[in-house]
């Protein structure tokens, strides 16, 4: 809802990739106010957005899903973004809605981000098919780790410039890049790997609709924690099996998750492993067997693994792994968000900016926070089953 | 008589290619340890069953390829065309773009009715090319969405439309852990539906074939291609032509009919498994020799101890003393248990095959009490060797060997069902809890029937 970012894209190296007729901008921005984004710009631009969506959809032989990419803490992405979610659901009910959401970190400079996030969460709960939460702090930590590795020269042989997940032009030092480019590159790679099996051949394909089918056991529990490995490769191209196995181990470590979470110490509802490159089914099975004992799966899904093999590796790598986990380790993020919200809301700080928008009332806030509480409660109930022994239920008795 | 193969989904199409490739390569294998005339008759018989001819002389597989997304079929078609020796008909494919999302309900209730006409038309065209039809061989997996759901739908329609033709479904049993999370739901829905509409279910378990690749073929990094090739070898050893009578040089004309007649005497018992020995890497083959006595001894012990390959056989398992009832009814939980059969078919190919003595398979202790060995056991012997194996012995059996895997799948599906997990994905497309319960009931019945043999 302001022109700066979109204009930059139109002047940058990717300007030909985007159809300029499919861009919608306004002047003043949403002022980091979810209500402005959702209610004001929502109603203002609904028709225009729908028209452009329909036009894009017409070009598709078979439309399978929408990717919505936004942040939770701001005004446009959060407000208008979630408004769009409802529009998509009504207009294209059969098409899946995949949302990549950047959650605000602890040290977030937008004061109203807790309000925006909670209001957006309610929409995500109700209208998204699948959400991949990501937070800036985790991305930043990952980038720092890579920098540290490179600078310390610990790895002996030089790292191939193109081998970094984050480097796009082959120049890894002296970036003239914007500060967020490296972090965003990681998210870009996430989406790339997510769709790799749909774009390239492999011996065990996995489409986007399969992700939803396998990883969303109950409609409300559709938040997936993601991790990407490896983040760099060594100059040595001939990767022996131990390095390959390291890739699998890393995928489960809390340092590789794209959100502050520790899946290993929480409960798994389901897990998907999407492998690219020269990896075969036996490698996959070996690693699942190896890692399984250290992971806790919910009682009714002890073998809750979904796997895919895509033959084509990402550029500069010989193989890569994307792990998506439906795991109760998202709970702390939500609890944290709720805390921050409550601290702000108790003092009614900045509330007038929202309430002065037509259509906004205090009930919007209370409904949003109870929606989040209900979600947290679901995760609590699952966590309670964590240490219980797994028993087989009595089966049907057949009279012979 | 000809067999029309229907390949469904990624699994069905990837396997289908390997099967036709194995059949073709074997029938054009030089030598074969028999006379030129026999060889030519073998080739002709194989061709009649599996390939039709096109104008330029390249054999075309008698197959219909179905998938709900394009990539696998394109790959399959081009792999066959590249070989230059045989190919698929370019109009024998049905493709869509969106896939089935590993959702049995979507494959069965959405894709099925939507594309029924197109798919059945393709099959009809293939059937018309046959002088006479022995039946259908349907290759599918249970774990996914297309092979399982659409496969069940297609099989049902084949039963309606071609009621006098036989249907054998080749089913791939998924790995015990994790290919697809909802694989157990998809499996029970598939099995229960197929049990009602198919004539026989020939099962290959991924876990078992994987072990063969690891232990016998010595493959270090096992790929699905390796697995499918081992599988294709086993199927080839069953489906390639066999003599109709001992000493005659006429090959059997009705492969599916003969298989069903020998192996499925009762409609309650349809689950068939196949074992084939020896199976090894080509390098080892050059240095190995076998005797029929040795092969048959191993094969028999594999049968009664329920081993799926010739390594690690438990020689302690013995049949109960004849005349006495078996030691208690089969319990799924006991580790070593004697595997009772309903029917067995031994198929021998190669040198000196007529000297092979299969008497040990005629022991009534191997079989359930309500069937005499003379009805329960059959052997087909053919001089012509299979691929590079001087002697090859295959055993197709209808026995208790699939009870344990079936019980495991039903158990896991039941646990998941009790928590209602993932059910919304199925009810969205018209498969209700009742349908699940029906499936559970039918399969518990099958398990009980097999246990009580």
Tab-separated table of C-alpha atoms in Angstrom, chain B residues 107-263:
chain	number	residue	atom	x	y	z
B	107	UNK	CA	-8.939	-40.659	-6.320
B	108	UNK	CA	-12.090	-42.725	-5.846
B	109	UNK	CA	-14.873	-40.148	-5.563
B	110	UNK	CA	-13.604	-37.230	-7.617
B	111	UNK	CA	-11.204	-38.479	-10.283
B	112	UNK	CA	-13.038	-41.769	-10.727
B	113	UNK	CA	-16.452	-40.535	-11.825
B	114	UNK	CA	-14.996	-37.473	-13.551
B	115	UNK	CA	-12.698	-39.422	-15.836
B	116	UNK	CA	-14.485	-42.760	-15.981
B	117	UNK	CA	-15.498	-42.462	-19.587
B	118	UNK	CA	-12.096	-41.454	-20.900
B	119	UNK	CA	-10.270	-44.152	-18.996
B	120	UNK	CA	-12.708	-46.939	-19.853
B	121	UNK	CA	-12.579	-45.894	-23.504
B	122	UNK	CA	-8.814	-46.241	-23.535
B	123	UNK	CA	-9.096	-49.677	-21.996
B	124	UNK	CA	-11.753	-50.646	-24.504
B	125	UNK	CA	-9.483	-49.669	-27.375
B	126	UNK	CA	-6.706	-51.820	-25.980
B	127	UNK	CA	-9.069	-54.752	-25.470
B	128	UNK	CA	-10.220	-54.506	-29.077
B	129	UNK	CA	-6.651	-55.013	-30.242
B	130	UNK	CA	-6.602	-58.451	-28.615
B	131	UNK	CA	-7.749	-61.491	-30.543
B	132	UNK	CA	-8.966	-62.913	-27.314
B	133	UNK	CA	-8.734	-61.489	-23.824
B	134	UNK	CA	-7.461	-63.470	-20.870
B	135	UNK	CA	-8.013	-60.614	-18.482
B	136	UNK	CA	-6.605	-57.529	-16.812
B	137	UNK	CA	-3.442	-56.995	-14.798
B	138	UNK	CA	-3.758	-53.818	-12.751
B	139	UNK	CA	-0.596	-52.417	-11.188
B	140	UNK	CA	-1.067	-49.996	-8.308
B	141	UNK	CA	0.176	-48.966	-4.897
B	142	UNK	CA	-1.984	-48.892	-1.790
B	143	UNK	CA	-0.385	-45.945	-0.046
B	144	UNK	CA	-0.918	-43.091	-2.456
B	145	UNK	CA	-4.008	-41.444	-3.872
B	146	UNK	CA	-4.215	-42.280	-7.555
B	147	UNK	CA	-3.112	-45.905	-7.614
B	148	UNK	CA	-5.128	-46.719	-4.546
B	149	UNK	CA	-8.327	-44.696	-4.925
B	150	UNK	CA	-8.621	-44.455	-8.675
B	151	UNK	CA	-7.325	-48.027	-8.926
B	152	UNK	CA	-10.157	-49.280	-6.747
B	153	UNK	CA	-12.652	-47.336	-8.845
B	154	UNK	CA	-11.289	-48.635	-12.147
B	155	UNK	CA	-11.263	-52.225	-10.919
B	156	UNK	CA	-14.886	-51.911	-9.919
B	157	UNK	CA	-15.758	-50.606	-13.347
B	158	UNK	CA	-13.856	-53.386	-15.031
B	159	UNK	CA	-15.946	-55.812	-13.070
B	160	UNK	CA	-19.118	-54.135	-14.285
B	161	UNK	CA	-18.098	-53.727	-17.867
B	162	UNK	CA	-16.132	-56.922	-18.493
B	163	UNK	CA	-17.809	-59.347	-16.157
B	164	UNK	CA	-16.401	-62.424	-17.864
B	165	UNK	CA	-12.781	-61.267	-17.951
B	166	UNK	CA	-10.499	-61.984	-15.028
B	167	UNK	CA	-8.835	-59.256	-12.990
B	168	UNK	CA	-5.618	-59.612	-11.070
B	169	UNK	CA	-4.469	-56.587	-9.092
B	170	UNK	CA	-0.774	-56.251	-8.421
B	171	UNK	CA	-0.567	-54.315	-5.183
B	172	UNK	CA	2.465	-52.668	-3.692
B	173	UNK	CA	2.486	-52.862	0.062
B	174	UNK	CA	4.221	-49.719	1.398
B	175	UNK	CA	7.196	-49.701	3.717
B	176	UNK	CA	6.176	-50.135	7.358
B	177	UNK	CA	7.516	-46.695	8.192
B	178	UNK	CA	6.778	-43.589	6.385
B	179	UNK	CA	6.287	-43.195	2.791
B	180	UNK	CA	2.953	-41.547	3.289
B	181	UNK	CA	1.404	-40.692	6.625
B	182	UNK	CA	-2.115	-41.681	5.674
B	183	UNK	CA	-0.913	-44.862	3.995
B	184	UNK	CA	-2.765	-47.086	6.425
B	185	UNK	CA	-6.099	-45.413	5.745
B	186	UNK	CA	-5.507	-45.595	2.014
B	187	UNK	CA	-4.490	-49.223	2.307
B	188	UNK	CA	-7.522	-50.447	4.198
B	189	UNK	CA	-9.895	-48.608	1.907
B	190	UNK	CA	-8.128	-50.061	-1.132
B	191	UNK	CA	-7.985	-53.621	0.135
B	192	UNK	CA	-11.587	-53.730	1.262
B	193	UNK	CA	-12.846	-52.389	-2.042
B	194	UNK	CA	-10.642	-54.636	-4.131
B	195	UNK	CA	-11.658	-57.657	-2.121
B	196	UNK	CA	-15.169	-57.134	-3.409
B	197	UNK	CA	-14.358	-56.494	-7.052
B	198	UNK	CA	-11.069	-58.181	-7.902
B	199	UNK	CA	-10.422	-61.860	-8.541
B	200	UNK	CA	-6.967	-62.023	-7.007
B	201	UNK	CA	-4.585	-59.686	-5.212
B	202	UNK	CA	-0.926	-60.349	-5.927
B	203	UNK	CA	1.076	-58.526	-3.279
B	204	UNK	CA	4.651	-57.270	-3.227
B	205	UNK	CA	5.923	-55.700	-0.023
B	206	UNK	CA	8.428	-52.869	-0.322
B	207	UNK	CA	10.168	-53.951	2.874
B	208	UNK	CA	10.700	-57.482	1.577
B	209	UNK	CA	11.945	-56.448	-1.839
B	210	UNK	CA	14.192	-53.863	-0.223
B	211	UNK	CA	15.845	-56.606	1.815
B	212	UNK	CA	16.387	-58.686	-1.304
B	213	UNK	CA	18.161	-55.728	-2.887
B	214	UNK	CA	20.289	-55.198	0.181
B	215	UNK	CA	21.217	-58.756	1.063
B	216	UNK	CA	21.066	-60.707	-2.162
B	217	UNK	CA	21.740	-58.183	-4.890
B	218	UNK	CA	24.384	-56.354	-2.870
B	219	UNK	CA	23.195	-52.942	-3.913
B	220	UNK	CA	24.624	-50.253	-1.672
B	221	UNK	CA	22.414	-47.280	-2.432
B	222	UNK	CA	19.061	-48.829	-3.215
B	223	UNK	CA	16.777	-46.809	-5.436
B	224	UNK	CA	13.179	-47.406	-6.397
B	225	UNK	CA	14.455	-48.426	-9.795
B	226	UNK	CA	16.419	-51.262	-8.196
B	227	UNK	CA	13.383	-52.353	-6.226
B	228	UNK	CA	11.173	-52.275	-9.270
B	229	UNK	CA	13.609	-54.326	-11.284
B	230	UNK	CA	13.696	-57.091	-8.684
B	231	UNK	CA	9.925	-57.022	-8.588
B	232	UNK	CA	9.681	-57.170	-12.378
B	233	UNK	CA	11.983	-60.163	-12.393
B	234	UNK	CA	9.690	-61.996	-10.001
B	235	UNK	CA	6.594	-61.147	-12.011
B	236	UNK	CA	8.293	-62.155	-15.233
B	237	UNK	CA	9.126	-65.553	-13.837
B	238	UNK	CA	5.410	-66.072	-13.193
B	239	UNK	CA	3.895	-64.558	-16.323
B	240	UNK	CA	6.213	-65.718	-19.064
B	241	UNK	CA	4.893	-68.612	-21.123
B	242	UNK	CA	4.871	-72.105	-19.623
B	243	UNK	CA	4.124	-75.435	-21.245
B	244	UNK	CA	0.544	-76.538	-20.974
B	245	UNK	CA	1.431	-80.140	-20.411
B	246	UNK	CA	4.528	-81.929	-19.315
B	247	UNK	CA	6.507	-82.885	-22.365
B	248	UNK	CA	4.442	-80.833	-24.740
B	249	UNK	CA	5.785	-77.843	-26.567
B	250	UNK	CA	2.598	-75.902	-26.554
B	251	UNK	CA	2.493	-72.929	-24.293
B	252	UNK	CA	-0.469	-72.242	-22.062
B	253	UNK	CA	-2.986	-69.967	-23.643
B	254	UNK	CA	-4.824	-68.549	-20.675
B	255	UNK	CA	-2.285	-67.350	-18.128
B	256	UNK	CA	-4.657	-65.500	-15.818
B	257	UNK	CA	-7.293	-68.184	-15.970
B	258	UNK	CA	-4.778	-70.884	-15.148
B	259	UNK	CA	-3.354	-68.879	-12.260
B	260	UNK	CA	-6.753	-68.217	-10.755
B	261	UNK	CA	-7.889	-71.772	-11.204
B	262	UNK	CA	-4.897	-73.082	-9.327
B	263	UNK	CA	-4.625	-70.469	-6.633
